[in-house]
Amino acid sequence: MAERTAILFLELAALGMSVAYLRIGKVCRVEADGEHMHVIPWFGRPVEFSVRDVSPVSRSLGWIVLYDREFKTLAKVDSCLEDMDKLKGYLASYGIKM
């Protein structure tokens, strides 16, 4: 009984750590070049769009989601990025509040 409990505990811990690692490493970089933004994830393809396309911004648990005018998701950005203050300032310069 004790062995099964220990194995179950280890499996649950491994599952929790794998979900946390996948979530943390989702977005690698956000680059701004004039009006163009590049969101570069670890896996998948980079997303490029104009900052003028961004309409509303929502903050959820650990994510900042950028939407276009039709409320389609442009990019999901991890709120724990290194230069989050620069990103907020950049978006604020275009009138987008976070």
Coordinates of N, CA and C in Angstrom, one line a residue:
M1 N 0.8 -1.2 0.0 CA 0.0 0.0 0.0 C 0.9 1.3 0.0
A2 N 1.9 1.3 0.8 CA 2.8 2.4 0.9 C 3.5 2.6 -0.5
E3 N 3.9 1.5 -1.1 CA 4.6 1.6 -2.4 C 3.7 2.3 -3.5
R4 N 2.4 1.8 -3.5 CA 1.5 2.4 -4.5 C 1.3 3.9 -4.2
T5 N 1.2 4.3 -3.0 CA 1.0 5.7 -2.6 C 2.2 6.5 -3.1
A6 N 3.4 6.0 -2.8 CA 4.6 6.7 -3.2 C 4.7 6.8 -4.7
I7 N 4.4 5.7 -5.4 CA 4.4 5.8 -6.9 C 3.4 6.8 -7.5
L8 N 2.2 6.7 -6.9 CA 1.2 7.7 -7.3 C 1.6 9.1 -7.1
F9 N 2.2 9.4 -5.9 CA 2.7 10.7 -5.6 C 3.7 11.2 -6.6
L10 N 4.7 10.3 -6.9 CA 5.7 10.6 -7.9 C 5.1 10.9 -9.3
E11 N 4.2 10.1 -9.7 CA 3.5 10.3 -11.0 C 2.8 11.6 -11.1
L12 N 2.1 11.9 -10.0 CA 1.4 13.2 -10.0 C 2.3 14.4 -10.0
A13 N 3.4 14.3 -9.3 CA 4.5 15.3 -9.3 C 5.1 15.5 -10.6
A14 N 5.4 14.4 -11.3 CA 6.0 14.5 -12.7 C 5.0 15.1 -13.6
L15 N 3.7 14.8 -13.5 CA 2.7 15.3 -14.4 C 2.6 16.8 -14.2
G16 N 2.6 17.2 -12.9 CA 2.5 18.7 -12.6 C 3.7 19.4 -13.1
M17 N 4.9 18.9 -13.0 CA 6.1 19.5 -13.4 C 6.1 19.6 -15.0
S18 N 5.6 18.6 -15.7 CA 5.6 18.6 -17.1 C 4.7 19.7 -17.6
V19 N 3.5 19.8 -17.0 CA 2.6 20.9 -17.4 C 3.2 22.2 -17.2
A20 N 3.8 22.4 -16.0 CA 4.4 23.7 -15.7 C 5.5 24.0 -16.7
Y21 N 6.4 23.1 -17.0 CA 7.5 23.3 -18.0 C 6.9 23.7 -19.4
L22 N 5.9 23.0 -19.8 CA 5.3 23.3 -21.1 C 4.7 24.7 -21.1
R23 N 4.1 25.1 -20.1 CA 3.5 26.4 -20.0 C 4.5 27.5 -19.9
I24 N 5.5 27.3 -19.1 CA 6.6 28.3 -19.0 C 7.3 28.6 -20.3
G25 N 7.6 27.5 -21.0 CA 8.5 27.7 -22.2 C 7.7 27.9 -23.4
K26 N 6.5 28.3 -23.4 CA 5.7 28.5 -24.6 C 6.1 29.6 -25.5
V27 N 6.3 30.8 -24.9 CA 6.7 32.0 -25.7 C 8.2 32.3 -25.3
C28 N 9.0 32.4 -26.3 CA 10.4 32.6 -26.2 C 10.7 34.1 -26.2
R29 N 10.2 34.8 -27.2 CA 10.6 36.2 -27.4 C 9.4 37.0 -28.1
V30 N 9.4 38.3 -27.8 CA 8.5 39.2 -28.4 C 9.4 40.3 -29.0
E31 N 9.4 40.6 -30.3 CA 10.2 41.6 -30.9 C 9.3 42.6 -31.5
A32 N 9.7 43.9 -31.5 CA 8.9 44.9 -32.1 C 9.8 45.6 -33.1
D33 N 9.3 45.8 -34.3 CA 10.1 46.5 -35.4 C 9.2 47.5 -36.0
G34 N 9.2 48.7 -35.5 CA 8.3 49.8 -35.9 C 6.9 49.4 -35.5
E35 N 6.0 49.3 -36.4 CA 4.6 48.9 -36.1 C 4.4 47.4 -36.2
H36 N 5.4 46.6 -36.5 CA 5.3 45.2 -36.7 C 5.8 44.5 -35.4
M37 N 5.0 43.5 -34.9 CA 5.3 42.7 -33.8 C 5.6 41.3 -34.2
H38 N 6.6 40.7 -33.6 CA 6.9 39.3 -33.9 C 6.9 38.5 -32.6
V39 N 6.0 37.6 -32.5 CA 5.9 36.7 -31.3 C 6.5 35.4 -31.7
I40 N 7.6 35.0 -31.0 CA 8.4 33.8 -31.4 C 8.3 32.8 -30.3
P41 N 7.6 31.7 -30.5 CA 7.5 30.6 -29.5 C 8.7 29.7 -29.7
W42 N 8.9 28.9 -28.6 CA 9.9 27.8 -28.7 C 9.5 26.8 -29.8
F43 N 8.3 26.4 -29.8 CA 7.8 25.4 -30.8 C 6.7 26.1 -31.6
G44 N 6.6 25.7 -32.8 CA 5.6 26.3 -33.7 C 6.1 27.4 -34.5
R45 N 5.3 28.0 -35.2 CA 5.8 29.0 -36.1 C 5.6 30.4 -35.5
P46 N 6.5 31.3 -35.9 CA 6.4 32.7 -35.4 C 5.1 33.4 -35.9
V47 N 4.6 34.3 -35.1 CA 3.4 35.1 -35.5 C 3.9 36.5 -35.7
E48 N 3.5 37.1 -36.8 CA 3.8 38.5 -37.2 C 2.5 39.2 -37.5
F49 N 2.4 40.4 -36.9 CA 1.2 41.2 -37.1 C 1.6 42.7 -36.8
S50 N 0.7 43.6 -37.2 CA 0.9 45.0 -37.0 C 0.3 45.4 -35.7
V51 N 0.9 46.2 -34.9 CA 0.4 46.7 -33.6 C -0.9 47.4 -33.8
R52 N -1.1 48.0 -35.0 CA -2.4 48.7 -35.3 C -3.5 47.7 -35.4
D53 N -3.3 46.4 -35.6 CA -4.3 45.4 -35.6 C -4.8 45.0 -34.2
V54 N -4.0 45.3 -33.2 CA -4.4 44.9 -31.8 C -5.5 45.8 -31.3
S55 N -6.6 45.2 -30.9 CA -7.7 46.0 -30.3 C -7.8 45.8 -28.8
P56 N -8.4 44.8 -28.3 CA -8.5 44.7 -26.9 C -7.3 43.7 -26.4
V57 N -7.0 43.9 -25.2 CA -6.0 43.0 -24.5 C -6.6 42.5 -23.3
S58 N -6.5 41.2 -23.0 CA -7.0 40.6 -21.8 C -5.9 39.9 -21.0
R59 N -6.0 40.0 -19.7 CA -5.0 39.4 -18.9 C -5.8 38.2 -18.2
S60 N -5.2 37.0 -18.3 CA -5.7 35.9 -17.6 C -4.6 35.4 -16.7
L61 N -4.8 34.3 -16.1 CA -3.8 33.7 -15.2 C -2.5 33.3 -15.9
G62 N -1.6 34.2 -15.9 CA -0.3 33.9 -16.5 C -0.1 34.3 -17.9
W63 N -1.2 34.8 -18.6 CA -1.2 35.1 -20.0 C -1.7 36.5 -20.2
I64 N -1.1 37.1 -21.3 CA -1.7 38.3 -21.8 C -2.1 38.0 -23.3
V65 N -3.3 38.1 -23.6 CA -3.8 37.7 -24.9 C -4.1 39.0 -25.7
L66 N -3.5 39.0 -26.9 CA -3.8 40.2 -27.8 C -4.8 39.7 -28.8
Y67 N -5.8 40.5 -29.0 CA -6.9 40.2 -29.9 C -6.9 41.3 -31.0
D68 N -7.5 40.9 -32.2 CA -7.7 41.8 -33.3 C -9.1 42.4 -33.1
R69 N -9.5 43.2 -34.0 CA -10.8 43.9 -33.9 C -12.0 43.0 -34.0
E70 N -11.8 41.8 -34.5 CA -12.9 40.8 -34.6 C -12.8 39.8 -33.4
F71 N -12.0 40.1 -32.4 CA -11.8 39.3 -31.2 C -11.2 37.9 -31.5
K72 N -10.4 37.9 -32.6 CA -9.6 36.7 -32.9 C -8.3 36.8 -32.2
T73 N -7.8 35.8 -31.7 CA -6.5 35.8 -31.0 C -5.3 36.0 -31.9
L74 N -4.6 37.1 -31.7 CA -3.4 37.3 -32.5 C -2.2 36.6 -31.8
A75 N -2.1 36.7 -30.5 CA -0.9 36.1 -29.8 C -1.3 36.0 -28.3
K76 N -0.7 34.9 -27.7 CA -0.7 34.7 -26.3 C 0.7 34.9 -25.8
V77 N 0.8 35.9 -24.9 CA 2.2 36.2 -24.4 C 2.2 35.8 -22.9
D78 N 3.3 35.2 -22.5 CA 3.5 34.8 -21.1 C 3.7 36.1 -20.3
S79 N 3.0 36.3 -19.2 CA 3.2 37.5 -18.5 C 4.5 37.5 -17.7
C80 N 5.3 36.5 -17.7 CA 6.6 36.5 -17.0 C 7.8 36.7 -17.9
L81 N 7.6 37.4 -19.0 CA 8.7 37.7 -19.9 C 9.6 38.7 -19.3
E82 N 10.9 38.6 -19.7 CA 11.9 39.5 -19.1 C 11.6 41.0 -19.2
D83 N 11.3 41.4 -20.4 CA 11.1 42.8 -20.7 C 9.6 43.2 -20.8
M84 N 8.8 42.8 -19.9 CA 7.4 43.0 -19.9 C 7.1 44.5 -19.8
D85 N 7.9 45.3 -19.0 CA 7.7 46.7 -18.9 C 7.9 47.4 -20.3
K86 N 8.9 46.9 -21.0 CA 9.1 47.5 -22.4 C 8.0 47.2 -23.3
L87 N 7.4 46.0 -23.2 CA 6.3 45.6 -24.0 C 5.1 46.5 -23.7
K88 N 4.8 46.7 -22.4 CA 3.7 47.5 -21.9 C 3.9 48.9 -22.4
G89 N 5.1 49.5 -22.3 CA 5.4 50.8 -22.8 C 5.2 50.9 -24.3
Y90 N 5.6 49.9 -25.0 CA 5.5 49.9 -26.5 C 4.0 49.9 -26.9
L91 N 3.2 49.1 -26.2 CA 1.8 49.0 -26.6 C 1.1 50.3 -26.1
A92 N 1.5 50.8 -25.0 CA 0.9 52.1 -24.5 C 1.2 53.2 -25.4
S93 N 2.3 53.2 -26.1 CA 2.6 54.3 -27.1 C 1.7 54.3 -28.3
Y94 N 1.0 53.1 -28.5 CA 0.0 53.0 -29.6 C -1.4 53.1 -29.0
G95 N -1.5 53.4 -27.7 CA -2.9 53.6 -27.1 C -3.5 52.3 -26.7
I96 N -2.7 51.3 -26.5 CA -3.3 50.0 -26.1 C -2.9 49.8 -24.6
K97 N -4.0 49.7 -23.8 CA -3.8 49.5 -22.3 C -3.8 48.0 -22.0
M98 N -2.9 47.7 -21.0 CA -2.8 46.3 -20.6 C -3.4 46.2 -19.2

